[in-house]
């Protein structure tokens, strides 16, 4: 048998790209590739790229430039660009960087095997279509290899919301939901391979409306179906839009035992003026009332969010409204970004905020968020949580996993294995993790 070829994938951006990278590696597995952790010994390098913020494309070009030496040493090395920069830039990538052999968009990667064969024949391969066929259906025969206790599963892709700052509706296209039976089959497969927790993914995951046995199913319906899968212990989902948090989904947070008490619900800004300009179609008040209802259903739920500071025409007053909203919600986790101009999006045309002002706001917001995060993490001390153990820790005998609330928890010298779910009494709170004893 011939030596397997080696594939190095570098993943940028969101969790959906992590999932896509796994599926691309599996697709190329059929072409005789195994994954390697280093670009140096690879026969194929794939950059799975993100286009969400500025300079993403520039970063890809500079990363590609670094592979020049490798390609000179090993002319048979194939270099590919996948993901959202591939979608946005297409052929331009090969024009600007001739060492690129393959460009594949996020909706076409089921065609990678043919594309790879084309590159081996010395040709360039480009595919940034939004094809009719379902890529997941084409890739349904996943290998049965054992895997870790947690997995991502894409259920929905694309976005019809058109927030004024965002490129996703252009790179990932219109909202498409996968049929429920295929998702359940994939979940069952993952469980057979050792997975105990699944995070359902979608750019707008709670807008999910995939075909079910009796017409379209919502995300809540899908979660209840997954709740029946034997051996699956935990369900999470991300990323949600406030306008798609329907009653059934809120209620599921209170009643569905496998659905974890954690919700990532980005609001982006606390100012109604800015929310309107962002085309968010909700207000700060309606968001706060929504969180109130979610917390009524599940009082201990840990909230997480995303924020953009320095959006065009954001004044000090607008920014203060964001700080006020954060103060009211108290996020267990939150991610904040400086507004980044994306060509082709409506906000790119508006008067921009001074970069220094935006930097200063970002620092202030991050300091506030970090303070809340810390208080919430520290409040776990003395409580008992259930931890899904994922890997060994840095110290000998240490095991690390995640609580229901997604806090990292480590224990020492306990008789626990990867994939075990155990009750842990929390006794300390450190910089990025909690420590405790298995009980
Ligand atoms: N500039 C800054 N942040 C952005 N995000 C999306 N587009 C932009 C942009 N143009 C942030 C939003 C989103 C997260 C994934 O990235 O907060 O929720
Ligand atoms: Fe980046 Fe958004 Fe594309 Fe994910 S979907 S890779 S975050 S641009």
XYZ file of N, CA, C and O in Angstrom, residues 52-53 163 165-166 239-242 264-271 274-275 278 280 282 287 305-311 314 318-319 322 325-326 331 335-337 365:
164
model
N -14.886 37.795 8.488
C -15.795 38.597 9.293
C -15.260 39.995 9.589
O -16.007 40.946 9.613
N -13.951 40.085 9.814
C -13.387 41.410 10.099
C -12.312 41.771 9.093
O -11.814 40.919 8.369
N -27.668 42.401 8.846
C -27.177 43.445 9.744
C -26.228 44.317 8.912
O -25.465 43.792 8.097
N -23.499 45.680 9.270
C -22.041 45.555 9.379
C -21.510 44.242 8.831
O -20.311 44.041 8.724
N -22.385 43.302 8.490
C -21.976 41.897 8.417
C -21.857 41.350 7.003
O -22.725 41.570 6.160
N -25.103 30.213 16.807
C -25.371 31.479 17.447
C -26.815 31.889 17.194
O -27.306 31.709 16.076
N -27.433 32.494 18.170
C -28.841 32.829 18.066
C -29.057 34.307 17.813
O -28.225 35.134 18.194
N -30.211 34.605 17.218
C -30.629 36.005 17.046
C -31.805 36.256 18.000
O -32.708 35.412 18.080
N -31.823 37.402 18.694
C -32.913 37.644 19.652
C -34.309 37.507 19.028
O -35.219 36.984 19.674
N -25.851 31.823 24.080
C -25.128 32.900 23.404
C -26.147 33.685 22.587
O -26.705 33.163 21.617
N -26.411 34.924 23.013
C -27.466 35.720 22.379
C -26.941 37.132 22.118
O -27.161 38.051 22.914
N -26.241 37.313 20.995
C -25.626 38.618 20.718
C -26.659 39.732 20.591
O -27.723 39.528 20.002
N -26.313 40.904 21.125
C -27.188 42.077 20.978
C -26.470 43.181 20.197
O -27.094 44.014 19.578
N -25.149 43.188 20.251
C -24.255 44.097 19.491
C -24.148 45.502 20.068
O -23.074 46.082 20.077
N -25.250 46.076 20.551
C -25.198 47.432 21.101
C -26.369 47.614 22.064
O -27.382 46.928 21.946
N -26.205 48.559 22.989
C -27.304 48.862 23.918
C -28.053 50.120 23.538
O -28.960 50.557 24.264
N -27.674 50.744 22.415
C -28.317 51.995 21.990
C -29.339 51.714 20.891
O -29.008 51.120 19.853
N -28.304 53.082 17.486
C -27.314 52.246 16.789
C -27.952 50.929 16.330
O -27.704 50.463 15.210
N -28.776 50.338 17.172
C -29.432 49.070 16.781
C -30.230 49.267 15.500
O -30.233 48.419 14.613
N -27.938 49.533 12.691
C -27.358 48.209 12.410
C -28.374 47.297 11.713
O -28.048 46.169 11.365
N -30.943 45.883 13.164
C -31.129 44.732 14.049
C -32.606 44.390 14.290
O -32.912 43.329 14.800
N -34.580 44.981 16.634
C -35.042 44.830 18.018
C -34.470 46.005 18.788
O -33.543 46.673 18.309
N -34.766 43.312 24.073
C -33.732 42.304 24.374
C -33.697 42.000 25.876
O -33.657 40.836 26.284
N -22.726 36.921 25.022
C -23.128 37.851 23.962
C -21.960 38.348 23.134
O -20.799 38.044 23.429
N -22.303 39.077 22.079
C -21.298 39.748 21.229
C -21.630 41.231 21.176
O -22.814 41.599 21.141
N -20.582 42.054 21.111
C -20.762 43.505 21.012
C -19.833 44.083 19.967
O -18.712 43.613 19.804
N -20.332 45.117 19.306
C -19.479 45.885 18.395
C -19.395 47.298 18.954
O -20.436 47.906 19.241
N -18.187 47.811 19.134
C -18.042 49.218 19.546
C -17.483 50.021 18.368
O -16.798 49.471 17.505
N -17.824 51.305 18.358
C -17.307 52.165 17.294
C -18.040 51.970 15.989
O -17.496 52.265 14.901
N -19.276 51.481 16.049
C -20.100 51.412 14.832
C -20.292 52.845 14.329
O -20.342 53.781 15.136
N -21.548 56.151 16.330
C -21.755 55.832 17.752
C -21.180 56.979 18.596
O -19.996 57.289 18.506
N -24.334 56.766 23.150
C -24.691 55.436 22.632
C -23.844 54.366 23.314
O -24.335 53.307 23.701
N -22.553 54.673 23.440
C -21.657 53.692 24.059
C -22.038 53.473 25.527
O -22.023 52.341 26.019
N -24.611 50.969 25.891
C -24.091 49.591 25.816
C -23.560 49.160 27.181
O -23.840 48.050 27.655
N -26.439 48.380 29.416
C -27.070 47.086 29.117
C -26.226 45.930 29.676
O -26.753 44.996 30.291
N -24.923 46.031 29.496
C -24.028 44.980 30.013
C -24.154 44.900 31.535
O -24.219 43.814 32.119
N -23.146 39.323 31.845
C -22.812 38.159 31.021
C -21.760 37.281 31.702
O -20.789 37.799 32.256
N -18.109 38.659 24.063
C -17.038 38.920 23.098
C -17.298 40.287 22.505
O -18.411 40.565 22.045
N -16.296 41.153 22.542
C -16.517 42.492 22.002
C -15.467 42.800 20.943
O -14.301 42.402 21.070
N -15.917 43.478 19.915
C -15.070 43.744 18.753
C -15.171 45.203 18.376
O -16.230 45.816 18.514
N -15.227 48.539 27.678
C -16.250 47.489 27.633
C -15.659 46.147 28.062
O -16.248 45.409 28.853
